Amino acid sequence: FLYTGSSDREIRSWNRIPENSSTDNSNNNNNNSTVLAGKGAVKSLVIQSNKLFSAHQDNKIRAWKISTNDDDHHHQKYTHVATLPTLGDRASKILIPKNKVQIRRHKKCTWVHHVDTVSALALSKDGALLYSVSWDRTLKIWKTKDFTCLESLANAHDDAINAVAVSYDGCV
């Protein structure tokens, strides 16, 4: 499958038919599945096994479980699993003052939040860690098992961050 995300908040999966197939699928949209994801444009997608992570313009990361219909393996179903940061992650950080960071002159929030568009995602080689970057100039590291934020690097760049990649040896 090939996955695409768009500014109209849609995530779509495309069932790739081999080029040497005799079926002409150039104008056929019957082999794709679509989900309307969140409130902001989809900026980045990464896949880990049966999970899909999507980054959005509404400052959120969403985790989806991908499943296929037993009767029809050409269509996929998406089940929303979590929105990062999770409610549990936010609640555990909000009561302790040291977990709050200044984001604007008179506004603070917990360090687990992105406060601007989440522009890109990347996964570690083993799939245990998800890296997110944002126009708020932060790099965040999340556990893919329970969706908790492990670390946030403020001012990772002097301006909005648009891309992130993880090398095979784990360097970000």
Coordinates of N, CA and C in Angstrom, one line a residue:
F1 N 0.8 -1.2 0.0 CA 0.0 0.0 0.0 C 0.9 1.2 0.0
L2 N 0.3 2.3 -0.6 CA 1.0 3.6 -0.6 C 0.0 4.5 0.1
Y3 N 0.6 5.4 1.0 CA -0.2 6.3 1.8 C 0.0 7.7 1.4
T4 N -1.1 8.5 1.4 CA -1.0 9.9 1.1 C -1.8 10.7 2.1
G5 N -1.3 11.9 2.4 CA -2.1 12.8 3.3 C -2.2 14.2 2.6
S6 N -3.3 14.9 2.9 CA -3.6 16.1 2.1 C -4.0 17.2 3.0
S7 N -4.1 18.4 2.4 CA -4.5 19.6 3.1 C -6.0 19.6 3.5
D8 N -6.8 18.7 2.9 CA -8.2 18.6 3.2 C -8.4 17.6 4.3
R9 N -7.3 17.2 5.1 CA -7.4 16.4 6.3 C -7.5 14.9 6.0
E10 N -7.5 14.5 4.7 CA -7.6 13.1 4.4 C -6.3 12.3 4.4
I11 N -6.4 11.1 4.9 CA -5.3 10.1 4.7 C -5.9 9.1 3.9
R12 N -5.2 8.7 2.8 CA -5.7 7.8 1.9 C -4.7 6.7 1.6
S13 N -5.1 5.4 1.6 CA -4.2 4.3 1.2 C -4.6 3.8 -0.2
W14 N -3.5 3.6 -0.9 CA -3.7 3.1 -2.3 C -3.1 1.7 -2.4
N15 N -3.9 0.8 -2.9 CA -3.5 -0.5 -3.2 C -2.7 -0.5 -4.5
R16 N -1.4 -0.8 -4.4 CA -0.5 -0.7 -5.5 C -0.6 -2.0 -6.3
I17 N -1.0 -1.9 -7.5 CA -1.1 -3.1 -8.4 C 0.2 -3.1 -9.2
P18 N 0.9 -4.2 -9.3 CA 2.2 -4.3 -10.1 C 2.0 -3.7 -11.5
E19 N 3.1 -3.0 -12.0 CA 3.0 -2.4 -13.3 C 2.8 -3.4 -14.4
N20 N 3.2 -4.6 -14.3 CA 3.0 -5.6 -15.3 C 1.6 -6.2 -15.3
S21 N 0.7 -5.7 -14.4 CA -0.6 -6.3 -14.3 C -1.4 -5.9 -15.5
S22 N -2.3 -6.7 -15.9 CA -3.1 -6.5 -17.1 C -4.3 -5.5 -16.8
T23 N -4.5 -5.2 -15.5 CA -5.6 -4.4 -15.1 C -5.2 -2.9 -15.3
D24 N -6.1 -2.1 -16.0 CA -5.8 -0.7 -16.1 C -6.5 0.0 -14.9
N25 N -5.7 0.5 -14.0 CA -6.2 1.1 -12.8 C -5.9 2.6 -12.8
S26 N -5.7 3.2 -13.9 CA -5.3 4.6 -14.0 C -6.4 5.6 -13.5
N27 N -7.6 5.3 -13.7 CA -8.7 6.2 -13.2 C -9.6 5.5 -12.2
N28 N -9.1 4.5 -11.6 CA -10.0 3.7 -10.7 C -9.6 4.0 -9.2
N29 N -10.6 4.5 -8.5 CA -10.4 4.8 -7.1 C -11.0 3.8 -6.2
N30 N -11.4 2.7 -6.7 CA -12.0 1.6 -5.9 C -11.0 0.9 -5.0
N31 N -9.7 1.0 -5.3 CA -8.7 0.3 -4.5 C -8.1 1.1 -3.5
N32 N -8.8 2.1 -2.9 CA -8.2 2.9 -1.9 C -9.2 3.1 -0.7
S33 N -8.6 3.4 0.4 CA -9.4 3.7 1.6 C -9.1 5.0 2.1
T34 N -10.1 5.7 2.7 CA -9.9 7.1 3.1 C -10.4 7.3 4.5
V35 N -9.7 8.1 5.3 CA -10.2 8.5 6.6 C -10.0 10.0 6.7
L36 N -10.9 10.7 7.3 CA -10.8 12.1 7.6 C -10.2 12.2 9.0
A37 N -9.0 12.8 9.0 CA -8.1 12.8 10.2 C -7.9 14.2 10.8
G38 N -8.6 14.4 11.9 CA -8.3 15.6 12.7 C -8.9 16.9 12.1
K39 N -8.4 18.0 12.6 CA -8.9 19.3 12.2 C -7.9 20.1 11.4
G40 N -6.7 19.6 11.2 CA -5.7 20.3 10.4 C -5.1 19.5 9.2
A41 N -4.6 20.2 8.3 CA -4.0 19.5 7.1 C -3.0 18.4 7.6
V42 N -2.9 17.3 6.9 CA -1.9 16.3 7.1 C -0.6 16.7 6.6
K43 N 0.5 16.8 7.4 CA 1.8 17.3 7.0 C 2.8 16.1 6.8
S44 N 2.6 15.0 7.5 CA 3.6 13.9 7.4 C 3.0 12.6 7.8
L45 N 3.4 11.5 7.3 CA 3.0 10.2 7.6 C 4.2 9.2 7.8
V46 N 4.1 8.3 8.8 CA 5.1 7.3 8.9 C 4.3 6.0 9.4
I47 N 4.8 4.9 8.9 CA 4.2 3.6 9.2 C 5.1 2.7 10.0
Q48 N 4.6 2.1 11.1 CA 5.3 1.1 11.9 C 4.4 -0.1 12.0
S49 N 4.7 -1.2 11.3 CA 4.0 -2.4 11.3 C 2.5 -2.1 11.0
N50 N 1.6 -2.3 12.0 CA 0.2 -2.0 11.7 C -0.3 -0.7 12.3
K51 N 0.7 0.2 12.5 CA 0.3 1.5 13.1 C 0.7 2.6 12.0
L52 N -0.1 3.6 11.9 CA 0.2 4.7 11.1 C 0.2 6.0 12.0
F53 N 1.2 6.8 11.9 CA 1.3 8.0 12.6 C 1.2 9.2 11.6
S54 N 0.4 10.1 12.0 CA 0.1 11.3 11.1 C 0.4 12.6 11.9
A55 N 1.1 13.5 11.2 CA 1.4 14.8 11.8 C 0.4 15.8 11.2
H56 N 0.0 16.8 12.0 CA -1.1 17.7 11.5 C -0.8 19.2 11.7
Q57 N -1.5 20.0 11.0 CA -1.3 21.4 11.1 C -2.0 21.9 12.4
D58 N -2.9 21.1 13.0 CA -3.5 21.5 14.3 C -2.6 21.2 15.5
N59 N -1.3 21.0 15.3 CA -0.3 20.9 16.4 C -0.4 19.5 17.0
K60 N -1.0 18.5 16.4 CA -1.2 17.2 17.0 C -0.6 16.1 16.1
I61 N -0.3 15.0 16.8 CA 0.1 13.8 16.1 C -1.0 12.7 16.4
R62 N -1.4 12.0 15.4 CA -2.4 11.0 15.7 C -1.8 9.6 15.3
A63 N -2.2 8.6 16.1 CA -1.8 7.2 15.9 C -3.1 6.5 15.5
W64 N -2.9 5.6 14.4 CA -4.0 4.9 13.9 C -3.6 3.4 13.8
K65 N -4.5 2.5 14.0 CA -4.3 1.1 13.8 C -4.8 0.8 12.4
I66 N -4.0 0.1 11.6 CA -4.4 -0.3 10.3 C -4.8 -1.7 10.3
S67 N -6.0 -2.0 9.7 CA -6.5 -3.4 9.6 C -7.1 -3.6 8.2
T68 N -7.1 -4.8 7.8 CA -7.7 -5.1 6.5 C -8.9 -6.0 6.7
N69 N -9.8 -5.8 5.9 CA -11.1 -6.6 5.9 C -10.7 -8.1 5.5
D70 N -11.2 -9.0 6.3 CA -10.9 -10.4 6.0 C -11.5 -10.8 4.6
D71 N -12.6 -10.2 4.2 CA -13.2 -10.6 2.9 C -12.5 -9.9 1.7
D72 N -12.0 -8.7 2.0 CA -11.5 -7.9 0.9 C -10.1 -7.3 1.3
H73 N -9.0 -7.9 0.9 CA -7.7 -7.4 1.3 C -7.2 -6.2 0.6
H74 N -8.1 -5.7 -0.3 CA -7.7 -4.5 -1.1 C -8.1 -3.2 -0.4
H75 N -8.9 -3.2 0.7 CA -9.3 -2.1 1.4 C -8.8 -2.2 2.8
Q76 N -8.4 -1.0 3.4 CA -7.9 -1.0 4.7 C -8.8 -0.1 5.6
K77 N -8.9 -0.5 6.9 CA -9.7 0.3 7.8 C -8.7 0.9 8.8
Y78 N -9.0 2.2 9.2 CA -8.2 2.9 10.2 C -9.0 3.1 11.4
T79 N -8.4 2.8 12.6 CA -9.0 3.0 13.9 C -8.1 3.9 14.6
H80 N -8.7 5.1 15.1 CA -7.9 6.1 15.8 C -7.6 5.5 17.2
V81 N -6.3 5.4 17.5 CA -5.8 4.8 18.8 C -5.4 5.9 19.8
A82 N -4.8 7.0 19.3 CA -4.4 8.0 20.3 C -4.1 9.3 19.5
T83 N -4.2 10.4 20.3 CA -3.7 11.7 19.8 C -2.6 12.2 20.8
L84 N -1.5 12.5 20.2 CA -0.3 12.9 21.0 C -0.2 14.4 21.1
P85 N 0.0 14.9 22.3 CA 0.2 14.2 23.6 C -1.1 13.7 24.1
T86 N -1.0 12.5 24.7 CA -2.2 11.9 25.3 C -2.7 12.6 26.5
L87 N -3.9 12.4 26.9 CA -4.5 13.0 28.0 C -3.7 12.6 29.3
G88 N -3.3 11.3 29.4 CA -2.5 10.9 30.5 C -1.2 11.6 30.6
D89 N -0.5 11.8 29.5 CA 0.8 12.4 29.4 C 0.6 13.9 29.8
R90 N -0.4 14.5 29.3 CA -0.6 15.9 29.7 C -1.0 16.1 31.2
A91 N -1.8 15.2 31.7 CA -2.3 15.3 33.1 C -1.1 15.0 34.0
S92 N -0.2 14.1 33.7 CA 0.9 13.8 34.6 C 1.9 14.9 34.6
K93 N 1.9 15.8 33.6 CA 2.9 16.9 33.6 C 2.3 18.2 34.1
I94 N 1.0 18.4 34.0 CA 0.4 19.7 34.3 C 0.6 20.2 35.7
L95 N 0.6 19.4 36.7 CA 0.6 19.8 38.1 C 2.0 20.2 38.6
I96 N 3.0 19.8 37.9 CA 4.4 20.2 38.4 C 4.8 21.4 37.6
P97 N 5.1 22.5 38.3 CA 5.5 23.8 37.7 C 6.7 23.7 36.8
K98 N 7.7 22.8 37.1 CA 8.9 22.7 36.2 C 8.6 22.1 34.9
N99 N 7.4 21.5 34.7 CA 7.0 20.9 33.4 C 6.4 22.0 32.5
K100 N 6.2 23.2 33.0 CA 5.6 24.2 32.1 C 6.7 25.1 31.5
V101 N 6.6 25.4 30.2 CA 7.5 26.2 29.6 C 6.8 27.4 29.0
Q102 N 7.6 28.5 28.9 CA 7.1 29.8 28.3 C 7.0 29.6 26.8
I103 N 5.8 29.8 26.2 CA 5.7 29.7 24.7 C 5.5 31.0 24.1
R104 N 4.8 31.9 24.8 CA 4.7 33.3 24.3 C 4.8 34.2 25.6
R105 N 4.7 35.5 25.3 CA 5.0 36.4 26.4 C 4.2 36.1 27.7
H106 N 2.9 35.8 27.6 CA 2.1 35.6 28.8 C 1.4 34.2 28.8
K107 N 2.0 33.3 28.1 CA 1.4 32.0 28.0 C 2.4 30.9 28.2
K108 N 2.0 29.9 29.0 CA 2.8 28.7 29.3 C 2.0 27.5 29.0
C109 N 2.7 26.4 28.7 CA 2.0 25.1 28.5 C 3.1 24.0 28.9
T110 N 2.7 22.8 29.0 CA 3.6 21.7 29.3 C 4.5 21.5 28.2
W111 N 5.7 21.0 28.5 CA 6.7 20.8 27.4 C 6.4 19.6 26.5
V112 N 5.3 18.8 26.7 CA 5.0 17.8 25.8 C 4.1 18.2 24.6
H113 N 3.6 19.5 24.7 CA 2.8 20.0 23.6 C 3.7 20.6 22.5
H114 N 3.3 20.4 21.2 CA 3.7 21.2 20.1 C 2.7 22.4 20.1
V115 N 3.2 23.6 19.9 CA 2.4 24.7 19.9 C 2.2 25.4 18.5
D116 N 2.7 24.7 17.5 CA 2.5 25.1 16.1 C 2.5 23.8 15.3
T117 N 2.3 23.9 14.0 CA 2.2 22.8 13.1 C 3.3 21.8 13.3
V118 N 2.8 20.5 13.4 CA 3.8 19.4 13.4 C 4.1 19.1 12.0
S119 N 5.3 19.3 11.6 CA 5.6 19.3 10.1 C 6.2 18.0 9.6
A120 N 6.8 17.2 10.5 CA 7.5 16.0 10.0 C 7.6 15.0 11.1
L121 N 7.6 13.7 10.7 CA 7.8 12.6 11.6 C 8.9 11.6 11.1
A122 N 9.5 10.9 12.0 CA 10.5 9.9 11.6 C 10.4 8.8 12.7
L123 N 10.7 7.6 12.4 CA 10.8 6.5 13.3 C 12.2 6.0 13.5
S124 N 12.5 5.5 14.7 CA 13.8 4.9 14.9 C 13.9 3.5 14.2
K125 N 15.0 3.0 14.0 CA 15.2 1.7 13.3 C 14.4 0.6 13.8
D126 N 14.3 0.5 15.2 CA 13.5 -0.6 15.8 C 12.1 -0.2 16.0
G127 N 11.7 1.0 15.6 CA 10.3 1.4 15.7 C 9.8 1.8 17.1
A128 N 10.7 1.8 18.1 CA 10.4 2.1 19.5 C 10.2 3.6 19.7
L129 N 10.8 4.4 18.9 CA 10.8 5.8 19.1 C 10.2 6.6 17.9
L130 N 9.4 7.5 18.1 CA 8.9 8.4 17.1 C 9.4 9.8 17.3
Y131 N 10.0 10.4 16.3 CA 10.5 11.8 16.4 C 9.6 12.7 15.7
S132 N 9.3 13.8 16.3 CA 8.4 14.8 15.6 C 9.1 16.2 15.7
V133 N 8.9 17.0 14.6 CA 9.5 18.3 14.6 C 8.3 19.3 14.2
S134 N 8.5 20.5 14.6 CA 7.4 21.4 14.4 C 7.9 22.8 14.0
W135 N 6.9 23.6 13.6 CA 7.2 25.0 13.2 C 7.4 25.8 14.5
D136 N 7.2 25.2 15.7 CA 7.5 25.9 17.0 C 9.0 25.7 17.3
R137 N 9.8 25.1 16.4 CA 11.2 25.0 16.6 C 11.6 23.9 17.6
T138 N 10.7 22.9 17.9 CA 11.1 21.9 18.8 C 11.2 20.5 18.1
L139 N 12.0 19.7 18.7 CA 12.1 18.3 18.3 C 11.6 17.5 19.5
K140 N 10.7 16.6 19.4 CA 10.2 15.8 20.5 C 10.4 14.3 20.2
I141 N 10.6 13.5 21.2 CA 10.8 12.1 21.1 C 9.7 11.4 21.9
W142 N 9.0 10.5 21.2 CA 7.9 9.8 21.8 C 8.1 8.3 21.8
K143 N 7.6 7.6 22.8 CA 7.6 6.1 22.8 C 6.4 5.6 22.0
T144 N 6.6 4.7 21.0 CA 5.5 4.3 20.2 C 4.6 3.2 20.9
K145 N 5.2 2.7 22.0 CA 4.4 1.6 22.7 C 3.2 2.2 23.5
D146 N 3.5 3.3 24.3 CA 2.5 3.9 25.1 C 2.2 5.4 24.8
F147 N 2.9 5.9 23.8 CA 2.7 7.3 23.2 C 3.1 8.4 24.2
T148 N 4.0 8.1 25.1 CA 4.4 9.1 26.1 C 5.6 9.9 25.4
C149 N 5.7 11.2 25.8 CA 6.8 12.0 25.3 C 7.9 11.9 26.3
L150 N 9.1 11.5 25.7 CA 10.3 11.2 26.6 C 11.1 12.5 26.7
E151 N 11.2 13.3 25.6 CA 12.1 14.4 25.6 C 11.6 15.5 24.6
S152 N 11.9 16.7 25.0 CA 11.6 17.8 24.1 C 12.8 18.7 24.0
L153 N 13.3 19.0 22.8 CA 14.4 19.9 22.6 C 13.9 21.2 22.1
A154 N 13.9 22.2 22.9 CA 13.4 23.5 22.5 C 14.5 24.2 21.7
N155 N 14.0 25.0 20.8 CA 14.9 25.8 19.9 C 16.0 24.9 19.2
A156 N 15.5 23.8 18.7 CA 16.4 22.9 17.9 C 16.9 23.6 16.7
H157 N 16.2 24.6 16.2 CA 16.6 25.5 15.1 C 16.2 26.9 15.4
D158 N 16.7 27.8 14.6 CA 16.4 29.2 14.8 C 15.1 29.6 14.2
D159 N 14.5 28.7 13.3 CA 13.3 29.0 12.6 C 12.5 27.7 12.6
A160 N 11.3 27.7 11.9 CA 10.5 26.6 11.8 C 11.2 25.4 11.3
I161 N 10.9 24.2 11.8 CA 11.6 23.0 11.3 C 10.6 22.3 10.4
N162 N 11.1 21.9 9.2 CA 10.2 21.3 8.2 C 10.5 19.8 7.9
A163 N 11.6 19.3 8.4 CA 12.0 17.9 8.1 C 12.8 17.3 9.2
V164 N 12.7 16.0 9.3 CA 13.5 15.2 10.3 C 13.8 13.8 9.6
A165 N 15.0 13.3 9.9 CA 15.3 12.0 9.4 C 16.2 11.3 10.4
V166 N 16.1 10.0 10.5 CA 16.9 9.2 11.4 C 17.8 8.3 10.6
S167 N 19.1 8.4 10.9 CA 20.0 7.5 10.1 C 19.9 6.1 10.7
Y168 N 20.4 5.1 10.0 CA 20.4 3.7 10.3 C 21.1 3.5 11.7
D169 N 22.1 4.3 12.0 CA 22.7 4.1 13.3 C 22.1 4.9 14.4
G170 N 21.0 5.6 14.2 CA 20.2 6.2 15.2 C 20.4 7.7 15.4
C171 N 21.3 8.3 14.5 CA 21.5 9.7 14.6 C 20.3 10.5 14.0
V172 N 19.9 11.6 14.7 CA 18.7 12.3 14.2 C 19.3 13.6 13.5

